[in-house]
Every structure is written in C-alpha cells, then in structure tokens.
Amino acid sequence: MNDNKSSGYRREDDPRYTDLRVILAKYFYHWPLFVLGLFLALVIAFTYIKEANSVYKVSATILVKDEKKVPQEKEALQELNQSSSPKNAETEIQILKSTELIRRVVTDLNLWVNYSYGSGLNVKDIYKSSPVNFLLLQEPDFKQVKALEVTILDKDKYQVTGSDGKTRTVKFNETVNNDLGRWLLKPTPFIDQYIGKMIKISVNSADNVANSYVKALDVHLLDKATPTIGLSLNDEVPQRGKTILNYIIKSYNETTSAEEKRATESTIKFIDTRLASLTGELNSAEEDVEGYRSSQGLTDINSQSKVYLENVQTNDIKLNEVNVQLNVIEGIEHYVNSTSNNENPPATIGISDPALNSLIEKVSQLQLKRSALLATTPIGNPIFEPLDKQITTTKNAIKQTVGSIKSSLLTTKRELQSFNNKFESSIRNIPGQERQFVGKKRQQSIKENLYVYLLQKREEVSLSYASTLADARIVDKANIEEIVWPKTSLILIIALLCGFGIPFLLILIRFSLKNKIGDKREIESALNAKILSEISDNETDVNVLEHSANLVSEQFNYLRTNLYYLHENVTGRGRVTLFTSSISKEGKSFISSNLSVSLARVGRKTVILEMDLRKPKISVVFNLPKGRPGISEYLSSDIDISTIIQPSGIENLDVIGSGHIPPNPSELLEKPRLEQLVKTLRETYDDVLIDSPPLHLVTDAFIIARVVDVSLYVIRQGYTGKSELSFIRDIKEDLKLPKMNIVFNGVTTGKYGYGYKYDNSYYAQRNAKPSFGTKWKLFLKRF
C-alpha cells in the first residue's frame, strides 16, 4: 500500500488545510477556559463599574476680543499705536495653557492639597466637604507627593501618623514639624461628619500639580472667524472643575488687561515728559516776544509787514510740520535699525501716511503679544520664533516706506526754504527790528501749536487707559456636561475582548512553546506520505484488551485490515511486524499489544515479542508473572524456545517477555540467535509482532529491522515534538526500516483543530458510561 517511494503527497494540495473551521476547532476545544475567562472579566468589569468614581467633563467657552470693533474714542489714537487688530486665537490658546498662568490658579485655589476619604475603589475626593484645612507655614521644598493619614478624634484634636510609623495626638491650630515642614490643621464646619474617621491628605508641589493640569486641560479653537475658544477639563469633583475653569478665565483677563495698561502708561509717560519740556520752551518764547516789543517800542505793523508776516507764518507752519515729521521719521529709522525686539515703536505723531501707520500698528501689536508671552513663557520657547520673524519682516517694510517718505519730506523742506528766501528778499526794506520780531513770533507759534497737539493726544490716551476692558468675553461659564468615565459600553467591550483574548493568547502561547505535532497534515507534508492509521486517545475507562465494541477497538480493527495490504496480501503464516517510535511514551507498546488482541480475535495465531529490553511494558499490560525467562535469556544461552513462550490469557495470543534486563541489549540483539528465533516463530504463528525501543534513544530497532517485513512508526499527537519529523524523514528516505508506515496515536477530537468527527455514540448502548472521575478528568483537560 504505502512504501518508501510514496505517491508525492503534498500538504498544500489539500484545501482543507486552510479551512478556518480547523483553526477555530483547536481553540473551541478549550471552551471552558473561554467561559471562565469571560466570567471573570465580566465580574471584574461590573465590580469596577459599580465601585469606580465617576469622572465628569466640565467645559467653558470664551470669545477673544476683536479690537477692530473698538469704541469710537480709540479711533483718534491711530497715530499713537493704541488700536489693535483682532487677537491671534492660537497665541491666546498658548497663553491660556501656559504653566505660569496655571500655576497661579493652582496656588490661589490651593489645588496642591488634596483631601480624600475611604480605601480601594471607594476612595472619595472630599474637595468641598473636608473636615480640615491644611495650612503650610513655609515654602515646601519637596518634589514628590507627601501623604498624611489623619484620624479625627473630636472637635479639638486629631491623630496623625508620621513617616516613622509613630502616631501622635495633636490639637487643631497647633503647629506641627515633620518631613513636610511646619504646618497646621484648621477644623471646618464639616468636622462633625468625620469624628472617628480617617482621612488622607496628599500634599504636592505647586509645579507638579500645575504641570498635571496643563496636560489635562484641553483648550481648542471652536470658530476661527469669531474667534471662539473652548476650554474643558475632566475631574472627579465637578464643582472643582468649574472653579478651576472660571478662575483660569479670570486670571487670563487680569493678565492681558495689566499688559495693555502697562503699554498705555508708557505712552502717557512719554507725552508728559515731552509736555514738560515744551512748557519751558513756550514760556521762554513768549518772554522773548514780550521783551522785544518793550525794548523796541513796536506797537503796530504796517500793511506790508502784515502781508509778509502772514505769508511767512503760513510757510513756516508748513516748514515746521515738515521738520516735526522728519524728526519722527528719524526716530522711526532708529527703531527699525535696532536689533532688539523688546523696544517699543515710537509714536507716529504728524505722519499721515496710511501704509506707515498700518505697519507701525502691526509691529506694535506683535510686540505687545511678545511681551504678553514673556510674562508666562521662557524666552527660548519655539512659540517666539514666528513672532520674531513677523517683527523683522514688518521692520524691513517700515524701513522701505520711511525711505520714500523721508525723500519726499526733504524735497518739500527745500521748496519751503526756497519760498522763505523769496519772501525775505522781497521785503529787505523792512526794518531789522521787525524781522527780529517776526522770527521770535514764529518760534512762539511753533511751540504753542505743538503743545496744544500733545495736550489733545494725552487726553485721548488717558481715556483709552480708563476704558481698558477684558480681552476674553465669557460666552458660556464653566458647566458640567457628562460623565466621561466609567463608560459602561466601553468597559464591557474591553471585558469581552479580555475574556476571549487572554484565553486565546494563553492557548496560542502554550501551543507555540510546546511545539508538538498536532495535525496529521504536518506529518504528511514533512514525510511526503500519508498516515496508515489513526488511533484516538483512550478517554474512557474501557479496557480495550477486553472484548468490547468501542471507537478505539474499531480503529485497531482498521489497522489490522491495513496490515493485510502492507504484507502484500499475505494471508498465511510468518508475517513479522516491527513497532517503534522516536521517544518513549508515544504508545508503541499500547498499539502493538492491542493490535495483537485484534489479530487474535479474528483467529490469527499471534505472538508478541517484548524486545524493549531496557524498559519492558508488554508483560505488565498482559499481567504476566515476573521472573520468567525471556528474550534476553534465549539470546544469551541455548535454552529452548518453548521455555520463553507464555500464554496471554486470550485465545490465539502468546507473549514472549524480555526476561531479565541485560547490561548489553544492543550486542545481544546482533547475535544470530535472533534470526533463529524469528524464523522459528514464522513457522508457528500467523503474525509475529515486535515491540522495540525508541529509535531516537537507542539503535535496537535498526538492529531488529533485519528480520522484519513491515515497520510501523508511532507518532503521538501533542507529545511528539515537531523537531522529530526531520529525524523520521531521514529514516524513511534512507530506507533504514523496511516498508515503514506511520501510525498517528492519541488523537483527541478538536484539541489541536484536528481529529475524528465522530465519537462513541454509535456504541453507547453497549458500553458502560464513563465514571464521574473520568468525565471530570476529561473536562479539566479542556483547560
């Protein structure tokens, strides 16, 4: 039937190998493990859902002020850079999440102290109902969380356990010194509710708590066009979350308002300084005019002088305006040529160029934002890079605009000076006194006009300072939205995944680490041959040596039939069959003994030889007496064969035991007496079955193979290692065993995704039911 030149069978030719049902069956066999895993996962999930503290989402919405829609009084401040474009929402988000701002909130709200009550999953945060208030009398110098366990004895005292494990009784409002430093506890109106109970006080550094809130706080842009910013925070105590968000908004408004007022104060200070200087200059000019009139006796000016004075004054006013503008332009040139990004831009007094005013307004706005960020963010932060680039680009644009304006002003100045020269040459006949008087009058007019202009601007800036409003308008105050944890559906999904996934991984890892043969197709693919027969695992208490009808007995009958074809349809006497395996406990003795019973029951005179001289088992299987001479005595002496043959107690079946265990089994088997023994048995028996030692441990089976006709190599499911397949393949390819065929033993239905798809139900009425112990054992195997 099957010989060493097999028919070229390939595993990949069998489409069943990729059948998903085969893969799932391997795992379904262990269904009790999945049921147990699912049960434990659901119990843990429901316990957690019941006991875990709820976490709430608290959110608020603010609208960043759009300064394009400023009050009417600010429109007059264009020349002093007091107006701004809409806030950059992305920058404001960074300010809202800045560590410095959050640290201020943590410090003001004492969030670095936490009060809790209970144990395990029942720990409750008692933020607003704490029986005590913890006051630290000095700046903490610890970096990790420090905990105090405080037991309230009565309204006057409490017990506290120190880091050394010692407990001491302390009165409320009494200073305590320990590893936390100097601190005290003050009772609150909730003290009566906690008498006799223990609470836990956790103290952390403000920096650590601020960093944790920076990570937990979600600040995002809701509508860029508006622009609207949403703030959200998850907290076990929703009231605390509301307080934190509202205080963040309040602190943000206070910070931005203070920054705007600081910039306005700087402008007012500049104008006041300039007015003080102009006051002295204007008084001096007026005194010069008055003194000159008195000394020269000038009381009236003729019509020619009036015409001259009017023309010259008009021209001088224009010339003075040009000079003022040139001074402002020079100040702007100095500003744009400086390398510092911290210097405030100069006021554009008298400059009416809209492009320049827009650029000055833009750079002023960028520097205000940069100053605001400096208050909360270190200078090396990458957030300054885009701001610095925008400031530099804007300065370059200002430099180009200033160049063209300056060129135009210089041209105008030359033309005005030329006009003055013409006027002066046309009235050279005017007395010198009058010319000097006109010059002094001109200086007085210049100072007076500039003084009035600055007074007007100062009032406008003062009005802006008084009307400074908060940058963030609250759209929605902090409110509690929903419970974000625990989510029952998500936890149950995780429980289901764990309940099925963990057993699946355990089975997968167990199969991977075990690395045993589980599927007959692994054998067929590696050896390029089909399996002769499969023997199911003997899962019941039925003794297959008894005359009983069961699945395993029928499988041996099937093997008996296949043996007929292996011996090439030989029906007469003298068939010799060898049984071997790679390692011990693969079931070769079990198969050889049961096959011998099957052969004897159909009337074939059978003898089984116990040639595993090192660890004999056949005599034990047939319950034969010990101490009888056997194969070792026959091979080492000249005793007659009849002295070693023993009846098995089963009709047509005899047994030849191993005898005493010899010191040199391999040398003993190589003696010619072995051929003589087998030859004699061929003449007497129809079937001679030889139970030999494992091949991968000793070479006895190779020695015995010279006297046999057919070799049956036993492989056990879930026991024989996959590494043995290469060894078996070499034996088969090198023809070391005659007519070698494979018997797959111990096949368990479904355990390895493969096995017989039928069971003992056909024989159930004629067989005794398995005992409770057997059923329990089979059930435990499924784990």
Short mmCIF file of N, CA, C and O in Angstrom, two decimals, residues 3 50 174 233 258 266 294 347 364 379 393 416-417 446 459 554 573 672 692 745:
data_model
loop_
_atom_site.label_atom_id
_atom_site.label_comp_id
_atom_site.label_asym_id
_atom_site.label_seq_id
_atom_site.Cartn_x
_atom_site.Cartn_y
_atom_site.Cartn_z
N ASP A 3 4.61 2.57 0.52
CA ASP A 3 6.01 2.13 0.57
C ASP A 3 6.88 3.35 0.66
O ASP A 3 6.45 4.46 0.76
N LYS A 50 -19.36 49.50 39.24
CA LYS A 50 -20.13 49.82 40.44
C LYS A 50 -19.32 50.63 41.43
O LYS A 50 -19.84 51.55 42.08
N GLU A 174 -2.62 73.78 66.06
CA GLU A 174 -1.31 73.63 66.69
C GLU A 174 -0.28 73.31 65.61
O GLU A 174 -0.49 72.45 64.75
N LEU A 233 -12.15 70.26 30.95
CA LEU A 233 -11.33 69.60 31.95
C LEU A 233 -12.14 68.45 32.54
O LEU A 233 -13.34 68.59 32.79
N ALA A 258 -3.62 93.88 32.43
CA ALA A 258 -2.45 94.51 33.04
C ALA A 258 -1.39 94.82 31.99
O ALA A 258 -0.73 95.87 32.04
N SER A 266 3.12 103.63 29.47
CA SER A 266 4.39 104.01 28.86
C SER A 266 4.20 105.17 27.89
O SER A 266 5.02 106.11 27.85
N SER A 294 8.79 145.45 24.12
CA SER A 294 9.01 146.54 25.09
C SER A 294 10.29 147.29 24.76
O SER A 294 10.34 148.53 24.83
N ALA A 347 5.96 106.80 18.59
CA ALA A 347 4.67 107.31 18.15
C ALA A 347 4.82 107.99 16.79
O ALA A 347 5.83 108.64 16.50
N SER A 364 3.65 97.15 16.53
CA SER A 364 3.31 97.41 17.93
C SER A 364 2.47 96.26 18.48
O SER A 364 2.67 95.81 19.60
N ILE A 379 12.01 82.62 27.31
CA ILE A 379 12.41 83.24 26.04
C ILE A 379 12.83 82.22 24.99
O ILE A 379 12.69 82.45 23.81
N THR A 393 10.21 91.12 9.59
CA THR A 393 9.65 91.40 8.25
C THR A 393 8.94 92.75 8.22
O THR A 393 9.09 93.54 7.28
N LEU A 416 10.05 124.77 0.66
CA LEU A 416 9.56 125.76 1.62
C LEU A 416 10.66 126.76 1.98
O LEU A 416 10.42 127.96 2.15
N GLN A 417 11.89 126.25 2.14
CA GLN A 417 13.00 127.15 2.43
C GLN A 417 13.24 128.12 1.27
O GLN A 417 13.58 129.31 1.47
N ILE A 446 5.26 128.09 16.86
CA ILE A 446 5.62 126.68 16.70
C ILE A 446 5.43 125.92 18.02
O ILE A 446 4.82 124.84 18.08
N GLU A 459 -4.99 113.52 26.47
CA GLU A 459 -6.35 113.27 26.93
C GLU A 459 -6.94 112.02 26.27
O GLU A 459 -7.65 111.23 26.89
N GLU A 554 -12.46 -0.38 17.18
CA GLU A 554 -12.70 -0.37 15.74
C GLU A 554 -11.53 0.20 14.96
O GLU A 554 -11.25 -0.21 13.83
N ARG A 573 1.10 -17.87 7.17
CA ARG A 573 1.88 -17.63 8.37
C ARG A 573 3.15 -16.85 8.07
O ARG A 573 3.58 -16.75 6.93
N PRO A 672 23.24 -14.17 16.11
CA PRO A 672 22.45 -14.95 15.13
C PRO A 672 21.23 -15.61 15.74
O PRO A 672 20.30 -16.00 15.02
N SER A 692 9.69 -2.74 20.02
CA SER A 692 11.11 -2.39 20.13
C SER A 692 11.29 -1.06 20.86
O SER A 692 10.33 -0.31 21.05
N ASN A 745 -1.05 8.25 16.86
CA ASN A 745 -1.66 7.76 18.10
C ASN A 745 -2.13 8.93 18.98
O ASN A 745 -1.63 10.05 18.90
#
